[in-house]
CSV table of C-alpha atoms in Angstrom, one decimal:
chain,number,residue,atom,x,y,z
G,22,UNK,CA,115.9,72.4,174.3
G,23,UNK,CA,113.3,73.5,171.5
G,24,UNK,CA,110.3,75.3,172.8
G,25,UNK,CA,107.0,75.9,170.8
G,26,UNK,CA,105.3,79.2,172.1
G,27,UNK,CA,101.6,79.7,171.5
G,28,UNK,CA,99.6,82.6,171.2
G,29,UNK,CA,95.9,81.7,171.1
G,30,UNK,CA,92.9,83.7,170.2
G,31,UNK,CA,89.2,82.1,170.1
G,32,UNK,CA,89.6,81.1,166.3
G,33,UNK,CA,93.6,81.4,165.9
G,34,UNK,CA,96.9,79.9,166.7
G,35,UNK,CA,99.9,81.6,166.2
G,36,UNK,CA,103.7,79.9,167.3
G,37,UNK,CA,107.2,80.5,167.2
G,38,UNK,CA,109.5,77.6,167.7
G,39,UNK,CA,112.7,78.7,169.7
G,40,UNK,CA,116.0,76.6,170.2
G,41,UNK,CA,117.0,77.4,173.5
G,42,UNK,CA,120.0,74.9,173.4
G,43,UNK,CA,121.7,77.5,171.0
G,44,UNK,CA,123.1,80.6,173.2
G,45,UNK,CA,121.9,83.0,170.1
G,46,UNK,CA,118.1,81.6,170.9
G,47,UNK,CA,117.5,81.4,167.4
G,48,UNK,CA,113.4,81.4,165.9
G,49,UNK,CA,113.6,78.2,164.0
G,50,UNK,CA,110.3,78.8,162.5
G,51,UNK,CA,106.9,80.9,162.7
G,52,UNK,CA,103.3,80.4,161.4
G,53,UNK,CA,99.8,80.8,162.3
G,54,UNK,CA,96.2,79.5,161.9
G,55,UNK,CA,93.5,81.9,161.4
G,56,UNK,CA,89.9,81.2,161.2
G,57,UNK,CA,90.0,77.9,163.1
G,58,UNK,CA,86.5,76.2,162.8
G,59,UNK,CA,86.1,77.1,159.2
G,60,UNK,CA,86.4,75.0,156.3
G,61,UNK,CA,89.1,77.3,154.9
G,62,UNK,CA,91.1,78.4,157.6
G,63,UNK,CA,94.5,80.5,156.6
G,64,UNK,CA,97.5,78.4,157.4
G,65,UNK,CA,101.0,80.2,157.3
G,66,UNK,CA,104.3,78.7,158.3
G,67,UNK,CA,107.8,80.2,157.6
G,68,UNK,CA,111.3,78.3,158.4
G,69,UNK,CA,114.8,79.2,157.3
G,70,UNK,CA,114.3,76.4,154.5
G,71,UNK,CA,111.3,78.1,152.8
G,72,UNK,CA,107.5,79.4,153.7
G,73,UNK,CA,104.1,78.0,152.5
G,74,UNK,CA,100.6,79.3,152.8
G,75,UNK,CA,97.5,77.4,152.2
G,76,UNK,CA,93.8,77.1,153.2
G,77,UNK,CA,92.1,73.9,154.6
G,78,UNK,CA,89.9,72.7,157.2
G,79,UNK,CA,91.1,73.1,160.6
G,80,UNK,CA,88.6,71.6,163.3
G,81,UNK,CA,90.0,73.1,166.7
G,82,UNK,CA,93.1,73.8,168.3
G,83,UNK,CA,94.1,70.5,168.7
G,84,UNK,CA,94.1,70.1,165.0
G,85,UNK,CA,96.1,73.3,164.8
G,86,UNK,CA,98.7,72.1,166.8
G,87,UNK,CA,99.1,68.8,164.9
G,88,UNK,CA,99.2,70.6,161.8
G,89,UNK,CA,101.9,72.8,163.1
G,90,UNK,CA,103.8,69.7,164.2
G,91,UNK,CA,103.5,68.6,160.8
G,92,UNK,CA,104.8,71.7,159.2
G,93,UNK,CA,107.6,71.8,161.5
G,94,UNK,CA,108.7,68.1,160.3
G,95,UNK,CA,107.8,68.6,156.6
G,96,UNK,CA,110.6,67.2,154.6
G,97,UNK,CA,110.7,70.2,152.4
G,98,UNK,CA,110.5,73.1,154.8
G,99,UNK,CA,110.5,71.5,158.3
G,100,UNK,CA,113.3,72.3,161.1
G,101,UNK,CA,112.7,69.0,163.1
G,102,UNK,CA,113.3,65.5,162.4
G,103,UNK,CA,110.7,64.2,164.5
G,104,UNK,CA,107.8,66.1,166.6
G,105,UNK,CA,109.4,64.5,169.6
G,106,UNK,CA,111.9,67.1,169.5
G,107,UNK,CA,109.7,69.8,170.9
G,108,UNK,CA,110.5,69.9,174.4
G,109,UNK,CA,107.2,71.7,175.5
G,110,UNK,CA,104.5,74.4,174.6
G,111,UNK,CA,104.7,77.6,176.2
G,112,UNK,CA,101.7,80.2,176.6
G,113,UNK,CA,101.7,83.7,177.7
G,114,UNK,CA,98.7,83.2,180.0
G,115,UNK,CA,97.0,86.5,181.2
G,116,UNK,CA,94.9,85.8,184.3
G,117,UNK,CA,94.0,83.3,187.2
G,118,UNK,CA,92.5,83.6,190.7
G,119,UNK,CA,95.1,84.2,193.3
G,120,UNK,CA,97.7,82.6,191.0
G,121,UNK,CA,100.5,84.1,189.3
G,122,UNK,CA,104.3,83.0,188.1
G,123,UNK,CA,105.0,80.3,185.7
G,124,UNK,CA,103.4,76.7,186.1
G,125,UNK,CA,103.0,73.5,184.5
G,126,UNK,CA,99.3,73.2,183.2
G,127,UNK,CA,97.5,71.1,185.4
G,128,UNK,CA,93.8,70.8,186.8
G,129,UNK,CA,94.4,73.2,189.7
G,130,UNK,CA,95.8,75.8,187.3
G,131,UNK,CA,93.1,75.5,184.5
G,132,UNK,CA,90.3,75.7,187.4
G,133,UNK,CA,92.0,79.2,188.6
G,134,UNK,CA,92.0,80.4,185.1
G,135,UNK,CA,88.5,79.3,184.5
G,136,UNK,CA,87.7,81.0,188.0
G,137,UNK,CA,88.5,84.5,186.4
G,138,UNK,CA,87.2,83.8,182.9
G,139,UNK,CA,84.8,86.8,183.3
G,140,UNK,CA,87.6,89.1,184.5
G,141,UNK,CA,89.5,88.0,181.3
G,142,UNK,CA,86.9,87.2,179.1
G,143,UNK,CA,88.9,87.7,175.7
G,144,UNK,CA,91.6,85.8,176.8
G,145,UNK,CA,91.0,83.0,179.5
G,146,UNK,CA,88.2,80.8,177.8
G,147,UNK,CA,90.0,80.1,174.4
G,148,UNK,CA,93.1,79.5,176.5
G,149,UNK,CA,91.4,77.2,178.9
G,150,UNK,CA,89.6,75.5,176.2
G,151,UNK,CA,92.6,75.0,173.8
G,152,UNK,CA,94.7,73.8,176.7
G,153,UNK,CA,92.4,70.9,178.0
G,154,UNK,CA,92.3,70.0,174.3
G,155,UNK,CA,96.0,69.7,174.0
G,156,UNK,CA,96.4,67.6,177.7
G,157,UNK,CA,94.1,65.3,175.8
G,158,UNK,CA,95.6,65.2,172.5
G,159,UNK,CA,99.4,65.5,173.6
G,160,UNK,CA,99.3,64.1,177.3
G,161,UNK,CA,103.2,63.6,177.2
G,162,UNK,CA,103.9,67.1,175.9
G,163,UNK,CA,104.3,69.6,178.8
G,164,UNK,CA,102.2,72.7,178.6
G,165,UNK,CA,103.7,75.8,180.5
G,166,UNK,CA,101.7,78.6,181.5
G,167,UNK,CA,103.6,82.0,182.1
G,168,UNK,CA,101.1,84.4,183.5
G,169,UNK,CA,101.5,88.0,182.6
G,170,UNK,CA,100.9,89.1,186.4
G,171,UNK,CA,104.0,87.7,187.4
G,172,UNK,CA,106.2,90.5,186.7
G,173,UNK,CA,104.3,92.4,188.7
G,174,UNK,CA,104.5,90.9,191.9
G,175,UNK,CA,107.4,93.2,193.1
G,176,UNK,CA,105.0,96.4,193.0
G,177,UNK,CA,104.5,97.4,196.8
G,178,UNK,CA,101.5,95.9,198.5
G,179,UNK,CA,99.9,99.7,198.9
G,180,UNK,CA,100.1,99.9,195.1
G,181,UNK,CA,98.3,96.7,194.4
G,182,UNK,CA,95.3,97.3,196.7
G,183,UNK,CA,92.1,98.8,196.1
G,184,UNK,CA,90.2,100.7,199.1
G,185,UNK,CA,87.9,97.7,199.7
G,186,UNK,CA,87.5,95.3,202.6
G,187,UNK,CA,90.5,93.2,203.2
G,188,UNK,CA,88.9,89.8,202.7
G,189,UNK,CA,88.1,90.7,199.1
G,190,UNK,CA,91.7,91.1,198.3
G,191,UNK,CA,93.2,88.3,200.1
G,192,UNK,CA,90.4,85.9,199.7
G,193,UNK,CA,88.9,86.4,196.3
G,194,UNK,CA,91.9,88.1,194.6
G,195,UNK,CA,90.4,91.4,194.0
G,196,UNK,CA,93.4,93.7,193.7
G,197,UNK,CA,95.6,95.4,190.9
G,198,UNK,CA,97.5,92.5,189.4
G,199,UNK,CA,98.9,94.2,186.5
G,200,UNK,CA,99.4,92.7,183.0
G,201,UNK,CA,101.7,93.0,179.8
G,202,UNK,CA,104.4,91.3,182.1
G,203,UNK,CA,106.3,89.5,179.4
G,204,UNK,CA,106.6,92.8,177.3
G,205,UNK,CA,107.5,94.9,180.1
G,206,UNK,CA,110.0,92.2,181.3
G,207,UNK,CA,111.6,92.5,177.6
G,208,UNK,CA,112.0,95.8,178.1
G,209,UNK,CA,113.7,95.5,181.7
G,210,UNK,CA,116.0,93.4,180.1
G,211,UNK,CA,116.5,95.0,176.7
G,212,UNK,CA,117.0,98.7,177.8
G,213,UNK,CA,119.7,97.9,180.3
G,214,UNK,CA,121.7,96.2,177.3
G,215,UNK,CA,121.4,99.2,175.1
G,216,UNK,CA,123.0,101.5,177.9
G,217,UNK,CA,126.0,99.6,178.4
G,218,UNK,CA,124.6,96.9,181.1
G,219,UNK,CA,123.6,99.3,184.1
G,220,UNK,CA,121.7,97.6,186.7
G,221,UNK,CA,119.9,100.7,188.3
G,222,UNK,CA,118.2,102.4,185.7
G,223,UNK,CA,114.7,103.7,186.2
G,224,UNK,CA,112.7,102.9,183.1
G,225,UNK,CA,108.8,103.8,182.4
G,226,UNK,CA,107.8,101.2,179.9
G,227,UNK,CA,105.2,102.3,177.4
G,228,UNK,CA,103.3,98.9,175.7
G,229,UNK,CA,100.9,100.8,173.3
G,230,UNK,CA,98.9,98.8,171.1
G,231,UNK,CA,95.7,96.8,170.6
G,232,UNK,CA,95.9,96.7,174.2
G,233,UNK,CA,98.0,99.4,176.4
G,234,UNK,CA,99.8,99.7,179.3
G,235,UNK,CA,102.5,101.7,181.3
G,236,UNK,CA,105.0,100.1,184.1
G,237,UNK,CA,107.5,101.8,186.3
G,238,UNK,CA,110.7,99.7,186.6
G,239,UNK,CA,113.2,100.2,189.0
G,240,UNK,CA,116.5,98.2,188.9
G,241,UNK,CA,114.8,95.7,186.7
G,242,UNK,CA,112.0,95.2,188.8
G,243,UNK,CA,108.3,96.6,188.3
G,244,UNK,CA,107.0,99.0,191.2
G,245,UNK,CA,103.9,100.1,189.2
G,246,UNK,CA,101.6,99.2,186.4
G,247,UNK,CA,98.7,101.2,185.0
G,248,UNK,CA,96.6,97.9,184.5
G,249,UNK,CA,94.8,96.7,187.7
G,250,UNK,CA,92.2,93.7,188.3
G,251,UNK,CA,91.5,93.0,184.6
G,252,UNK,CA,92.8,93.8,181.2
G,253,UNK,CA,89.9,96.3,180.6
G,254,UNK,CA,91.5,99.0,182.9
G,255,UNK,CA,94.0,101.6,182.9
G,256,UNK,CA,94.5,103.4,179.6
G,257,UNK,CA,92.0,103.3,176.8
G,258,UNK,CA,92.5,100.2,174.7
G,259,UNK,CA,91.3,99.5,171.2
G,260,UNK,CA,87.8,98.3,172.0
G,261,UNK,CA,88.2,98.2,176.0
G,262,UNK,CA,87.1,101.1,178.3
G,263,UNK,CA,89.9,101.4,180.4
G,264,UNK,CA,89.7,103.6,183.7
G,265,UNK,CA,85.8,103.5,184.3
G,266,UNK,CA,83.6,104.4,187.7
G,267,UNK,CA,81.7,101.4,188.6
G,268,UNK,CA,79.2,103.6,189.9
G,269,UNK,CA,78.3,104.6,186.4
G,270,UNK,CA,76.8,101.1,186.1
G,271,UNK,CA,73.3,101.6,187.8
G,272,UNK,CA,72.4,104.6,185.6
G,273,UNK,CA,73.7,102.7,182.8
G,274,UNK,CA,71.7,99.9,183.8
G,275,UNK,CA,68.5,101.9,184.3
G,276,UNK,CA,68.7,104.3,181.3
G,277,UNK,CA,69.7,101.8,178.7
G,278,UNK,CA,67.4,98.8,179.7
G,279,UNK,CA,70.4,96.6,179.1
G,280,UNK,CA,71.5,93.8,181.7
G,281,UNK,CA,74.8,93.5,183.5
G,282,UNK,CA,76.0,91.3,181.1
G,283,UNK,CA,75.2,93.4,178.0
G,284,UNK,CA,76.7,96.7,179.6
G,285,UNK,CA,80.0,94.9,180.3
G,286,UNK,CA,80.2,93.5,176.8
G,287,UNK,CA,80.0,97.1,175.7
G,288,UNK,CA,82.6,98.1,178.1
G,289,UNK,CA,84.8,95.0,177.1
G,290,UNK,CA,84.3,95.1,173.4
G,291,UNK,CA,82.9,98.2,172.1
G,292,UNK,CA,84.3,101.0,174.1
G,293,UNK,CA,87.8,102.2,174.2
G,294,UNK,CA,88.9,104.0,171.1
G,295,UNK,CA,86.4,102.2,169.2
G,296,UNK,CA,83.6,103.8,171.6
G,297,UNK,CA,85.1,107.4,171.3
G,298,UNK,CA,85.1,107.4,167.1
G,299,UNK,CA,84.3,104.0,165.9
G,300,UNK,CA,87.5,103.2,164.5
G,301,UNK,CA,89.9,100.6,166.4
G,302,UNK,CA,93.2,100.9,164.5
G,303,UNK,CA,95.0,103.8,165.3
G,304,UNK,CA,96.4,104.3,162.0
G,305,UNK,CA,92.9,104.9,160.7
G,306,UNK,CA,92.0,106.9,163.7
G,307,UNK,CA,95.2,109.4,162.8
G,308,UNK,CA,94.3,109.1,159.1
G,309,UNK,CA,90.6,110.4,160.0
G,310,UNK,CA,92.0,112.9,162.6
G,311,UNK,CA,94.5,114.5,159.7
G,312,UNK,CA,91.2,114.8,157.8
G,313,UNK,CA,89.5,116.8,160.0
G,314,UNK,CA,87.5,114.4,162.1
G,315,UNK,CA,86.7,115.7,165.2
G,316,UNK,CA,85.9,112.4,166.8
G,317,UNK,CA,89.2,110.6,166.0
G,318,UNK,CA,91.0,113.9,167.5
G,319,UNK,CA,88.9,113.4,170.6
G,320,UNK,CA,89.9,109.7,170.7
G,321,UNK,CA,93.8,110.7,170.1
G,322,UNK,CA,93.2,113.2,173.1
G,323,UNK,CA,91.6,111.0,175.7
G,324,UNK,CA,94.5,108.2,174.7
G,325,UNK,CA,97.5,110.5,174.9
G,326,UNK,CA,96.1,112.4,178.1
G,327,UNK,CA,95.7,109.1,179.9
G,328,UNK,CA,99.3,107.9,178.7
G,329,UNK,CA,100.4,111.4,180.4
G,330,UNK,CA,98.8,110.6,183.3
G,331,UNK,CA,100.6,107.7,184.1
G,332,UNK,CA,103.8,108.9,182.9
G,333,UNK,CA,103.6,111.7,185.4
G,334,UNK,CA,102.6,109.5,188.3
G,335,UNK,CA,105.4,106.9,187.6
G,336,UNK,CA,108.1,109.5,187.4
G,337,UNK,CA,106.8,110.5,191.3
G,338,UNK,CA,106.9,106.4,192.1
G,339,UNK,CA,110.1,106.0,191.0
G,340,UNK,CA,111.5,109.2,192.0
G,341,UNK,CA,112.9,110.3,188.7
G,342,UNK,CA,113.3,108.4,185.3
G,343,UNK,CA,116.4,107.6,183.4
G,344,UNK,CA,114.5,105.9,180.3
G,345,UNK,CA,111.2,105.9,178.5
G,346,UNK,CA,110.7,103.1,176.3
G,347,UNK,CA,107.9,103.1,173.9
G,348,UNK,CA,106.9,99.4,172.3
G,349,UNK,CA,103.9,97.7,171.2
G,350,UNK,CA,102.6,98.2,167.5
G,351,UNK,CA,101.4,101.7,168.5
G,352,UNK,CA,104.6,102.6,170.8
G,353,UNK,CA,107.1,101.6,168.0
G,354,UNK,CA,105.4,103.1,165.0
G,355,UNK,CA,103.4,106.4,166.1
G,356,UNK,CA,105.6,109.2,165.8
G,357,UNK,CA,102.5,111.4,166.6
G,358,UNK,CA,101.7,109.6,169.9
G,359,UNK,CA,105.3,109.8,170.9
G,360,UNK,CA,105.6,113.4,170.1
G,361,UNK,CA,102.4,114.1,171.8
G,362,UNK,CA,103.1,112.3,175.0
G,363,UNK,CA,106.6,114.2,175.3
G,364,UNK,CA,105.4,117.2,174.5
G,365,UNK,CA,106.2,120.4,176.8
G,366,UNK,CA,108.1,118.0,179.3
G,367,UNK,CA,111.5,119.8,178.8
G,368,UNK,CA,111.3,120.9,182.4
G,369,UNK,CA,111.2,117.2,183.4
G,370,UNK,CA,114.2,116.8,181.1
G,371,UNK,CA,112.2,114.9,178.5
G,372,UNK,CA,113.0,116.3,175.0
G,373,UNK,CA,112.3,114.3,171.6
G,374,UNK,CA,114.5,114.9,168.3
G,375,UNK,CA,112.0,115.4,165.7
G,376,UNK,CA,113.6,114.0,163.1
G,377,UNK,CA,114.7,110.7,164.8
G,378,UNK,CA,111.3,110.6,166.1
G,379,UNK,CA,110.0,110.5,162.5
G,380,UNK,CA,111.9,107.7,161.3
G,381,UNK,CA,114.7,105.2,161.7
G,382,UNK,CA,115.3,101.7,162.7
G,383,UNK,CA,112.9,100.2,164.7
G,384,UNK,CA,114.9,100.0,167.6
G,385,UNK,CA,116.5,103.5,168.3
G,386,UNK,CA,117.0,106.6,170.4
G,387,UNK,CA,114.6,109.3,169.4
G,388,UNK,CA,115.4,111.8,172.2
G,389,UNK,CA,117.5,115.1,171.5
G,390,UNK,CA,121.1,115.1,172.9
G,391,UNK,CA,119.9,117.8,175.1
G,392,UNK,CA,117.5,115.4,176.8
G,393,UNK,CA,118.3,114.6,180.2
G,394,UNK,CA,115.9,111.4,180.0
G,395,UNK,CA,116.6,108.9,176.9
G,396,UNK,CA,113.7,108.2,174.9
G,397,UNK,CA,113.4,105.1,172.7
G,398,UNK,CA,111.5,102.9,170.4
G,399,UNK,CA,112.0,99.4,171.7
G,400,UNK,CA,110.2,96.4,169.6
G,401,UNK,CA,109.3,93.8,172.3
G,402,UNK,CA,109.7,90.3,172.5
G,403,UNK,CA,107.2,88.5,174.6
G,404,UNK,CA,107.8,85.3,173.0
G,405,UNK,CA,111.5,85.1,173.9
G,406,UNK,CA,110.5,85.9,177.3
G,407,UNK,CA,108.0,83.1,177.7
G,408,UNK,CA,110.6,80.7,176.1
G,409,UNK,CA,112.9,81.6,178.4
G,410,UNK,CA,110.4,81.2,181.4
G,411,UNK,CA,109.6,77.9,180.0
G,412,UNK,CA,113.1,76.9,179.9
G,413,UNK,CA,113.7,78.0,183.7
G,414,UNK,CA,110.8,75.9,184.9
G,415,UNK,CA,111.6,72.8,183.2
G,416,UNK,CA,115.4,73.2,184.2
G,417,UNK,CA,114.2,73.6,187.5
G,418,UNK,CA,112.2,70.1,187.9
G,419,UNK,CA,109.6,72.1,189.7
G,420,UNK,CA,105.9,72.4,188.7
G,421,UNK,CA,105.7,76.1,189.6
G,422,UNK,CA,108.0,79.2,190.2
G,423,UNK,CA,107.8,82.7,190.7
């Protein structure tokens, strides 16, 4: 079984091809296409047989997948004898109205995703557009949607609910769904492996990157997540607001003269770290802070304080913690964020080793030997999670599963 895992943007297509018939689950190829729709899209592919980069016209996501299949069967660097060897395309889907888990993509799945297009505006529209195009172009190739919300369905109902009329939650799907499920699920697998196979671990997974969240994991199951109804909630993100009081909307509408759609666009695309200091990449923000920029320092402070807020809440939810795992581009690479998040938490049994935190292997323990709680950096592998979920669905012979 060879499964192609696709990561879609409005003008991009990135992929990895997994061979799941091999127990080692190797990545046979990886590649990507940027600036889809432009006359000079950047096309990159890398396999064990070589790599290639070019610029060419790629009109749409259907053309992108066709080009990907051509790359995978290329006589010089390809890894497949024929495109029919691809068993399915799996997608790390984000959100759908009253739908979660893993599904073969059909009209009902697409309609549920489109119903929440305004809840996940950066993700759902490009995904549904591309999925419809691919169903038309490759009708015999199964498409699998593994929703990020699926991992969080084990969260107790009281933590999934807002204090709103019951029908809004049960009929309209307005609840705390939680996201980054593939990343947090991977942490729930990998950390026990690193600690000798223990099944009873209490883990706080800190997925910090362009989009960020924390999840509390007890014995492999999610019991809390910082993200709520939408990917714009919880922690501040690179350009999304994070936690925000909806009753700030009336004065914003009144004083700015903007429409609701314009305000929501600002909150979804021009807020978060970018709104605080006009930079989105934490590396740039840390560099500016080191140079004395007070707005950059403020952005870091707001980000760290929000992480610590959820860290404390989730230690209470778990009744203690055995491991804190930092993952995602920021979680794995920013020693400053890890240091500031863990500063002064010795009385919780959380102590970093400064030298281990500063540098080392991508996957490593960074806590001090005296720390009761182990702190790790763990590179996530969301694509592997989606590949395994796709295989499980196809093996089951069903059209959907939790």
